[in-house]
Tab-separated table of C-alpha atoms and ligand atoms in Angstrom:
chain	number	residue	atom	x	y	z
A	2	MET	CA	-216.035	-86.457	-38.362
A	3	ASP	CA	-216.514	-82.717	-38.125
A	4	ASN	CA	-220.269	-82.934	-38.527
A	5	PHE	CA	-222.511	-85.433	-36.795
A	6	LEU	CA	-225.713	-83.673	-37.853
A	7	ILE	CA	-228.169	-85.916	-39.661
A	8	THR	CA	-228.557	-85.102	-43.340
A	9	LYS	CA	-231.739	-83.069	-43.181
A	10	TYR	CA	-230.124	-80.550	-40.814
A	11	LYS	CA	-226.745	-80.260	-42.550
A	12	ASP	CA	-227.685	-77.115	-44.469
A	13	VAL	CA	-229.924	-75.312	-41.986
A	14	GLU	CA	-229.313	-71.584	-41.798
A	15	PRO	CA	-229.665	-70.348	-38.216
A	16	TYR	CA	-231.228	-67.019	-37.324
A	17	VAL	CA	-228.655	-64.289	-36.763
A	18	PRO	CA	-229.755	-62.225	-33.751
A	19	GLY	CA	-228.750	-58.577	-33.401
A	20	GLU	CA	-225.472	-58.521	-31.515
A	21	GLN	CA	-225.254	-58.182	-27.742
A	22	PRO	CA	-221.588	-57.142	-27.451
A	23	ARG	CA	-219.618	-57.026	-24.222
A	24	ASP	CA	-216.475	-55.185	-25.303
A	25	ARG	CA	-217.813	-51.778	-24.240
A	26	GLN	CA	-221.004	-49.993	-23.224
A	27	TYR	CA	-223.040	-49.272	-26.329
A	28	LEU	CA	-226.272	-47.430	-26.838
A	29	LYS	CA	-228.229	-50.426	-28.169
A	30	LEU	CA	-230.601	-49.404	-30.920
A	31	ASN	CA	-230.242	-52.701	-32.777
A	32	THR	CA	-232.700	-55.250	-31.318
A	33	ASN	CA	-235.945	-53.316	-30.729
A	34	GLU	CA	-235.939	-53.793	-26.976
A	35	SER	CA	-237.904	-51.342	-24.829
A	36	PRO	CA	-235.791	-48.542	-23.351
A	37	TYR	CA	-237.997	-48.671	-20.242
A	38	PRO	CA	-237.746	-51.269	-17.447
A	39	PRO	CA	-240.629	-53.544	-16.410
A	40	SER	CA	-243.144	-51.927	-14.022
A	41	GLU	CA	-242.549	-52.171	-10.276
A	42	ALA	CA	-245.340	-54.721	-9.878
A	43	VAL	CA	-243.679	-56.926	-12.501
A	44	GLN	CA	-240.281	-56.614	-10.824
A	45	LYS	CA	-241.927	-57.595	-7.553
A	46	ALA	CA	-243.612	-60.628	-9.150
A	47	VAL	CA	-240.260	-61.715	-10.595
A	48	ALA	CA	-238.631	-61.488	-7.154
A	49	GLU	CA	-241.511	-63.394	-5.569
A	50	SER	CA	-241.203	-66.227	-8.056
A	51	ALA	CA	-237.752	-67.094	-6.669
A	52	SER	CA	-239.041	-68.888	-3.568
A	53	SER	CA	-241.058	-71.409	-5.603
A	54	LEU	CA	-238.586	-72.203	-8.377
A	55	GLN	CA	-238.102	-75.755	-7.068
A	56	LEU	CA	-241.495	-76.454	-8.645
A	57	TYR	CA	-242.254	-76.873	-12.336
A	58	PRO	CA	-244.439	-74.159	-13.843
A	59	ASP	CA	-248.099	-74.872	-14.643
A	60	PRO	CA	-247.811	-76.382	-18.150
A	61	ALA	CA	-251.374	-75.256	-18.924
A	62	CYS	CA	-250.475	-71.642	-17.994
A	63	ARG	CA	-253.968	-71.219	-16.518
A	64	ASP	CA	-253.413	-67.968	-14.602
A	65	LEU	CA	-251.856	-66.219	-17.569
A	66	LYS	CA	-254.491	-67.518	-19.992
A	67	ALA	CA	-257.209	-66.201	-17.675
A	68	ALA	CA	-255.548	-62.796	-17.277
A	69	LEU	CA	-254.986	-62.372	-21.019
A	70	ALA	CA	-258.473	-63.664	-21.885
A	71	GLU	CA	-260.051	-61.121	-19.584
A	72	SER	CA	-258.015	-58.241	-20.951
A	73	LEU	CA	-258.806	-59.217	-24.561
A	74	GLY	CA	-262.489	-60.032	-23.994
A	75	LEU	CA	-261.955	-63.632	-25.140
A	76	SER	CA	-262.011	-67.043	-23.514
A	77	PRO	CA	-258.916	-68.806	-22.071
A	78	GLN	CA	-259.375	-71.464	-24.793
A	79	ASN	CA	-258.501	-68.784	-27.345
A	80	ILE	CA	-255.016	-68.251	-25.901
A	81	LEU	CA	-251.726	-70.138	-25.820
A	82	PRO	CA	-248.803	-68.640	-23.864
A	83	THR	CA	-245.417	-69.482	-25.366
A	84	ASN	CA	-241.677	-69.038	-24.910
A	85	GLY	CA	-241.491	-65.763	-26.814
A	86	SER	CA	-243.704	-65.323	-29.848
A	87	ASP	CA	-240.963	-67.108	-31.779
A	88	GLU	CA	-242.461	-70.287	-30.322
A	89	VAL	CA	-245.863	-69.453	-31.845
A	90	LEU	CA	-244.063	-69.146	-35.153
A	91	SER	CA	-242.226	-72.465	-34.843
A	92	LEU	CA	-245.334	-74.344	-33.717
A	93	SER	CA	-247.302	-72.852	-36.624
A	94	PHE	CA	-244.695	-73.732	-39.267
A	95	MET	CA	-244.578	-77.235	-37.807
A	96	ALA	CA	-248.354	-77.571	-37.709
A	97	TYR	CA	-249.480	-76.053	-40.986
A	98	ALA	CA	-246.766	-76.248	-43.655
A	99	HIS	CA	-244.416	-78.726	-45.294
A	100	ASP	CA	-242.810	-79.404	-48.664
A	101	GLU	CA	-246.168	-79.446	-50.464
A	102	LYS	CA	-248.128	-77.050	-48.269
A	103	PRO	CA	-246.165	-73.827	-48.713
A	104	ALA	CA	-245.553	-70.992	-46.328
A	105	TYR	CA	-246.300	-67.672	-48.030
A	106	TYR	CA	-244.689	-64.459	-46.828
A	107	PRO	CA	-243.121	-61.231	-48.157
A	108	ASP	CA	-239.579	-61.257	-49.563
A	109	VAL	CA	-238.624	-58.543	-47.087
A	110	THR	CA	-239.795	-59.531	-43.608
A	111	TYR	CA	-238.728	-61.082	-40.286
A	112	GLY	CA	-235.736	-63.348	-41.029
A	113	PHE	CA	-236.945	-66.103	-38.730
A	114	TYR	CA	-239.635	-67.193	-41.241
A	115	ASP	CA	-236.946	-68.332	-43.679
A	116	VAL	CA	-235.066	-70.052	-40.874
A	117	LEU	CA	-238.157	-72.038	-39.882
A	118	SER	CA	-238.893	-72.969	-43.487
A	119	GLY	CA	-235.370	-74.371	-43.684
A	120	LEU	CA	-235.624	-76.251	-40.405
A	121	PHE	CA	-238.995	-77.854	-41.124
A	122	GLY	CA	-238.418	-78.505	-44.832
A	123	VAL	CA	-241.207	-76.130	-45.746
A	124	LYS	CA	-241.576	-74.903	-49.298
A	125	ALA	CA	-241.329	-71.113	-49.004
A	126	LYS	CA	-243.149	-68.873	-51.462
A	127	ARG	CA	-241.933	-65.298	-51.063
A	128	PHE	CA	-244.051	-62.570	-52.615
A	129	ALA	CA	-242.081	-59.469	-53.556
A	130	LEU	CA	-243.077	-56.302	-51.757
A	131	ALA	CA	-243.739	-53.325	-54.034
A	132	LYS	CA	-240.876	-50.898	-54.619
A	133	ASP	CA	-242.055	-48.759	-51.702
A	134	PHE	CA	-242.063	-51.893	-49.469
A	135	THR	CA	-245.875	-52.113	-49.298
A	136	ILE	CA	-247.581	-55.519	-49.371
A	137	ASN	CA	-249.759	-56.419	-52.339
A	138	ILE	CA	-252.787	-57.945	-50.617
A	139	ASP	CA	-253.954	-59.684	-53.820
A	140	ASP	CA	-250.881	-61.962	-53.643
A	141	TYR	CA	-252.309	-63.605	-50.519
A	142	CYS	CA	-255.892	-64.017	-51.751
A	143	GLY	CA	-257.148	-67.150	-53.503
A	144	LEU	CA	-254.320	-69.388	-52.217
A	145	GLU	CA	-255.283	-73.042	-51.955
A	146	SER	CA	-253.531	-74.399	-48.885
A	147	GLY	CA	-250.635	-73.812	-46.549
A	148	LEU	CA	-249.607	-71.076	-44.144
A	149	ILE	CA	-249.733	-67.343	-44.833
A	150	VAL	CA	-247.453	-65.372	-42.519
A	151	ILE	CA	-247.574	-61.599	-42.355
A	152	ALA	CA	-245.873	-59.470	-39.750
A	153	ASN	CA	-248.203	-56.522	-39.120
A	154	PRO	CA	-246.614	-54.042	-38.899
A	155	ASN	CA	-243.964	-55.644	-41.080
A	156	ALA	CA	-240.317	-55.799	-40.023
A	157	PRO	CA	-237.882	-54.299	-40.854
A	158	THR	CA	-240.022	-51.912	-42.927
A	159	GLY	CA	-242.354	-50.842	-40.099
A	160	ILE	CA	-245.282	-50.550	-42.524
A	161	ALA	CA	-248.741	-51.736	-41.379
A	162	ILE	CA	-251.749	-53.086	-43.263
A	163	GLY	CA	-255.343	-52.588	-42.115
A	164	VAL	CA	-257.712	-55.035	-40.443
A	165	ASP	CA	-259.879	-54.947	-43.582
A	166	ALA	CA	-256.934	-56.286	-45.632
A	167	VAL	CA	-256.314	-59.135	-43.183
A	168	GLU	CA	-260.020	-59.947	-43.166
A	169	ARG	CA	-260.009	-60.151	-46.956
A	170	ILE	CA	-257.051	-62.572	-46.876
A	171	CYS	CA	-258.778	-64.790	-44.274
A	172	ARG	CA	-261.971	-64.803	-46.342
A	173	GLU	CA	-260.400	-65.315	-49.761
A	174	SER	CA	-257.868	-67.980	-48.694
A	175	PRO	CA	-260.178	-69.932	-46.368
A	176	ASP	CA	-258.183	-73.166	-46.574
A	177	CYS	CA	-254.935	-71.518	-45.530
A	178	VAL	CA	-253.992	-70.734	-41.967
A	179	VAL	CA	-253.314	-67.004	-41.746
A	180	LEU	CA	-250.751	-66.099	-39.089
A	181	ILE	CA	-250.563	-62.390	-38.295
A	182	ASP	CA	-247.420	-61.600	-36.309
A	183	GLU	CA	-248.323	-58.592	-34.159
A	184	ALA	CA	-244.945	-58.193	-32.432
A	185	TYR	CA	-245.139	-54.399	-32.891
A	186	VAL	CA	-248.878	-53.730	-33.018
A	187	GLU	CA	-249.002	-51.718	-29.781
A	188	PHE	CA	-246.951	-48.880	-31.287
A	189	GLY	CA	-249.639	-47.615	-33.635
A	190	ALA	CA	-251.176	-50.274	-35.906
A	191	GLU	CA	-254.634	-51.874	-35.730
A	192	SER	CA	-254.853	-55.296	-34.100
A	193	CYS	CA	-256.646	-58.195	-35.796
A	194	VAL	CA	-257.547	-59.892	-32.515
A	195	GLY	CA	-261.205	-58.938	-33.036
A	196	LEU	CA	-261.306	-61.233	-36.089
A	197	VAL	CA	-260.359	-64.501	-34.373
A	198	THR	CA	-263.902	-65.351	-33.320
A	199	LYS	CA	-265.064	-64.850	-36.910
A	200	TYR	CA	-262.267	-66.607	-38.851
A	201	PRO	CA	-261.191	-70.073	-37.670
A	202	ASN	CA	-258.178	-69.900	-40.011
A	203	LEU	CA	-256.678	-66.830	-38.280
A	204	ILE	CA	-253.896	-66.975	-35.676
A	205	VAL	CA	-252.559	-63.768	-34.134
A	206	SER	CA	-249.196	-63.855	-32.365
A	207	ARG	CA	-248.174	-61.325	-29.756
A	208	THR	CA	-245.083	-60.819	-27.639
A	209	TYR	CA	-244.090	-59.308	-24.296
A	210	SER	CA	-240.634	-58.581	-25.720
A	211	LYS	CA	-241.169	-55.158	-27.237
A	212	SER	CA	-244.191	-53.333	-25.830
A	213	MET	CA	-244.069	-54.981	-22.380
A	214	SER	CA	-240.345	-54.567	-21.589
A	215	LEU	CA	-239.805	-58.313	-21.059
A	216	ALA	CA	-237.508	-59.415	-23.906
A	217	GLY	CA	-235.299	-61.134	-21.330
A	218	ALA	CA	-238.163	-63.197	-19.905
A	219	ARG	CA	-239.106	-64.854	-23.241
A	220	LEU	CA	-242.884	-64.630	-23.247
A	221	GLY	CA	-245.390	-64.482	-26.080
A	222	TYR	CA	-248.813	-65.904	-26.943
A	223	ALA	CA	-251.076	-67.022	-29.727
A	224	ILE	CA	-254.689	-65.871	-30.001
A	225	ALA	CA	-257.024	-67.935	-32.191
A	226	ASN	CA	-260.116	-70.081	-32.543
A	227	GLU	CA	-260.054	-72.807	-29.869
A	228	ASP	CA	-259.441	-75.581	-32.420
A	229	ARG	CA	-256.265	-73.876	-33.671
A	230	ILE	CA	-255.133	-73.294	-30.076
A	231	ARG	CA	-255.692	-76.987	-29.321
A	232	GLU	CA	-253.571	-77.976	-32.334
A	233	LEU	CA	-250.712	-75.685	-31.380
A	234	GLU	CA	-250.943	-76.706	-27.732
A	235	THR	CA	-250.739	-80.388	-28.650
A	236	LEU	CA	-247.475	-79.699	-30.459
A	237	LYS	CA	-246.216	-77.625	-27.544
A	238	TYR	CA	-246.845	-80.542	-25.172
A	239	THR	CA	-245.000	-82.785	-27.603
A	240	LEU	CA	-241.940	-80.606	-27.884
A	241	ASN	CA	-241.571	-78.788	-24.568
A	242	PRO	CA	-244.522	-78.885	-22.133
A	243	TYR	CA	-242.868	-76.423	-19.736
A	244	SER	CA	-241.697	-73.967	-22.359
A	245	VAL	CA	-242.974	-70.987	-20.344
A	246	ASN	CA	-241.150	-70.807	-17.033
A	247	ARG	CA	-242.617	-69.928	-13.637
A	248	THR	CA	-240.977	-66.503	-13.420
A	249	ALA	CA	-242.220	-65.519	-16.881
A	250	LEU	CA	-245.764	-66.668	-16.039
A	251	MET	CA	-245.858	-64.568	-12.875
A	252	ALA	CA	-244.331	-61.566	-14.636
A	253	GLY	CA	-246.843	-61.956	-17.462
A	254	VAL	CA	-249.866	-61.863	-15.146
A	255	ALA	CA	-248.510	-58.840	-13.264
A	256	ALA	CA	-247.833	-57.009	-16.527
A	257	VAL	CA	-251.417	-57.470	-17.764
A	258	LYS	CA	-252.649	-55.840	-14.556
A	259	ASP	CA	-250.298	-52.908	-15.136
A	260	ILE	CA	-251.368	-52.317	-18.707
A	261	GLY	CA	-251.656	-48.542	-18.186
A	262	TYR	CA	-247.920	-48.249	-17.477
A	263	TYR	CA	-247.083	-50.117	-20.686
A	264	ARG	CA	-249.593	-48.205	-22.837
A	265	ASN	CA	-248.023	-45.011	-21.632
A	266	ASN	CA	-244.512	-46.276	-22.518
A	267	CYS	CA	-245.697	-47.323	-25.991
A	268	ASP	CA	-247.238	-43.888	-26.562
A	269	THR	CA	-243.978	-42.246	-25.497
A	270	VAL	CA	-241.988	-44.494	-27.843
A	271	ALA	CA	-244.365	-43.694	-30.722
A	272	LYS	CA	-244.003	-39.966	-30.063
A	273	THR	CA	-240.204	-40.245	-29.839
A	274	ARG	CA	-240.223	-42.232	-33.089
A	275	ASP	CA	-242.124	-39.512	-34.940
A	276	GLU	CA	-239.854	-36.773	-33.566
A	277	THR	CA	-236.760	-38.781	-34.528
A	278	ALA	CA	-238.175	-39.314	-38.010
A	279	GLU	CA	-238.603	-35.560	-38.481
A	280	ARG	CA	-235.029	-34.857	-37.399
A	281	LEU	CA	-233.683	-37.631	-39.658
A	282	LYS	CA	-235.513	-36.104	-42.624
A	283	THR	CA	-233.748	-32.792	-42.044
A	284	LEU	CA	-230.450	-34.722	-42.106
A	285	GLY	CA	-231.183	-36.112	-45.587
A	286	PHE	CA	-232.808	-39.441	-44.716
A	287	THR	CA	-235.818	-41.028	-46.397
A	288	LEU	CA	-238.018	-43.085	-44.097
A	289	THR	CA	-240.870	-45.544	-44.403
A	290	ASP	CA	-244.087	-44.827	-42.469
A	291	SER	CA	-243.185	-46.880	-39.403
A	292	LYS	CA	-245.899	-47.902	-36.924
A	293	THR	CA	-243.382	-49.754	-34.747
A	294	ASN	CA	-240.687	-49.037	-32.137
A	295	PHE	CA	-238.039	-48.609	-34.839
A	296	VAL	CA	-237.447	-46.441	-37.883
A	297	PHE	CA	-236.308	-47.770	-41.255
A	298	CYS	CA	-234.296	-45.193	-43.154
A	299	ARG	CA	-231.782	-44.572	-45.920
A	300	HIS	CA	-229.515	-41.634	-46.444
A	301	GLU	CA	-229.469	-39.761	-49.749
A	302	SER	CA	-225.688	-39.980	-50.144
A	303	VAL	CA	-223.899	-42.014	-47.451
A	304	PRO	CA	-224.172	-45.834	-47.699
A	305	ALA	CA	-225.962	-47.576	-44.822
A	306	GLY	CA	-223.047	-49.911	-44.060
A	307	GLU	CA	-220.715	-46.964	-43.641
A	308	LEU	CA	-223.121	-45.126	-41.345
A	309	SER	CA	-223.602	-48.221	-39.246
A	310	ASP	CA	-219.801	-48.696	-38.896
A	311	ARG	CA	-219.278	-45.084	-37.922
A	312	LEU	CA	-222.110	-45.143	-35.406
A	313	ARG	CA	-220.597	-48.246	-33.866
A	314	LYS	CA	-217.268	-46.448	-33.437
A	315	ALA	CA	-219.202	-43.698	-31.686
A	316	GLY	CA	-220.728	-46.294	-29.351
A	317	ILE	CA	-224.151	-46.663	-30.987
A	318	LEU	CA	-225.431	-49.945	-32.435
A	319	VAL	CA	-228.069	-50.024	-35.185
A	320	ARG	CA	-229.070	-52.851	-37.527
A	321	HIS	CA	-227.984	-53.070	-41.150
A	322	PHE	CA	-229.452	-55.989	-43.081
A	323	THR	CA	-227.246	-56.744	-46.025
A	324	GLY	CA	-229.304	-58.320	-48.774
A	325	GLU	CA	-230.382	-57.005	-52.092
A	326	ARG	CA	-233.429	-55.004	-51.129
A	327	THR	CA	-232.392	-53.812	-47.676
A	328	ASN	CA	-228.718	-53.041	-48.223
A	329	ASP	CA	-229.268	-49.272	-48.493
A	330	TRP	CA	-231.337	-49.132	-45.321
A	331	LEU	CA	-230.810	-48.979	-41.565
A	332	ARG	CA	-233.208	-50.187	-38.925
A	333	ILE	CA	-232.871	-48.079	-35.794
A	334	SER	CA	-234.736	-48.975	-32.597
A	335	VAL	CA	-236.430	-46.133	-30.741
A	336	GLY	CA	-234.938	-45.488	-27.310
A	337	THR	CA	-235.644	-42.704	-24.831
A	338	PRO	CA	-235.824	-39.116	-26.134
A	339	GLU	CA	-232.259	-38.624	-24.780
A	340	ASP	CA	-231.021	-41.746	-26.616
A	341	MET	CA	-232.486	-40.468	-29.867
A	342	LEU	CA	-230.994	-37.028	-29.384
A	343	ARG	CA	-227.595	-38.665	-28.978
A	344	LEU	CA	-228.225	-40.697	-32.144
A	345	THR	CA	-229.284	-37.765	-34.295
A	346	ASP	CA	-226.550	-35.470	-32.926
A	347	THR	CA	-223.954	-38.154	-33.708
A	348	LEU	CA	-225.370	-38.691	-37.205
A	349	GLU	CA	-225.269	-34.964	-37.824
A	350	LYS	CA	-221.585	-34.865	-36.858
A	351	ILE	CA	-220.791	-37.880	-39.030
A	352	LEU	CA	-222.569	-36.355	-42.013
A	353	ASN	CA	-220.809	-33.024	-41.559
A	354	GLY	CA	-217.451	-34.791	-41.496
A	355	GLY	CA	-217.063	-33.820	-37.830
A	356	ILE	CA	-216.145	-37.374	-36.718
A	357	GLU	CA	-214.592	-40.284	-38.571
B	406	PLP	C1	-239.089	-59.588	-32.176
B	406	PLP	C2	-240.014	-60.255	-33.148
B	406	PLP	C3	-240.625	-61.478	-32.858
B	406	PLP	C4	-240.269	-62.378	-31.728
B	406	PLP	O1	-240.207	-61.925	-30.547
B	406	PLP	P1	-240.061	-62.858	-29.282
B	406	PLP	O2	-239.011	-62.161	-28.511
B	406	PLP	O3	-239.734	-64.253	-29.665
B	406	PLP	O4	-241.417	-62.772	-28.670
B	406	PLP	C5	-241.531	-61.993	-33.751
B	406	PLP	N1	-241.818	-61.366	-34.888
B	406	PLP	C6	-241.242	-60.211	-35.218
B	406	PLP	C7	-241.604	-59.570	-36.506
B	406	PLP	C8	-240.317	-59.633	-34.364
B	406	PLP	O5	-239.699	-58.511	-34.720
């Protein structure tokens, strides 16, 4: 027997994370991590957690719920901390979709949605983005039941939709749960958190991985009406009651208190992104209007796969998603201004035939 998996899992397609190679030191612009370390207070909280790691974490995550609730002007019952926001996504697919209740999402979006549809046997209905990668809001209005999932801003396109558009979807598909994945919202898009008290069918997911420099700690959270939070929390307690570890909880509380440091980092990243975009345009790239910590770009003459290979040889990793609609494009995470100067200088040399 080379496969003991039970039948329903035999064909699952796992998520393929951006690589974390060890063969040499690369400039990593391939997984949208923050180029800045956690704040000193967060590093201190992480160190302090060590002396109590013999104890389980609080499964109800009360301190973190309280800290987040206060910062968002909501109640702790509106919040569920999770092991990365990926856990919000898995709990939501589990809770609100199956083979007859579809999950609806764009054809070009975060790859994990397809993975979860496969794992949970969910019927996936993918609506094609327009040619310019914008979402047609009408597609998501008037749907009868199931789970609507929209990353806002979308990935890997970086394009955002407005709060008014999300509100229209919540209103016009009232029997669907609408999950807005705000993994990148802090870099320049409008958050829909203000709508959760008005629309019981809305769930917003957020993560500490990108804007809060804690990708390695695995921390995210859902924000929603208290009934939705109760449903997701019930499933969390069924699957993994201690999914958020003690160190992550302490880091998460400390980070909320240091929000100024993180806002400043996000503003710097947004500024660096816009400067990088301008330089890339002068090098012959076309870009989408990214509101995230990455740019999505294609070159007028050199194929994306070739650029990505050559950058790798020069010690720089970027992400190339093969696949019909994204094959011509590169997703490049925004690092420090120095990182981005190295990137654009290297691209310039490659394009001028200066390096192989
Ligand atoms: C990175 C990302 C996530 C998940 O992040 P976690 O590290 O699990 O919090 C979710 N959605 C999108 C669109 C992302 O890019």
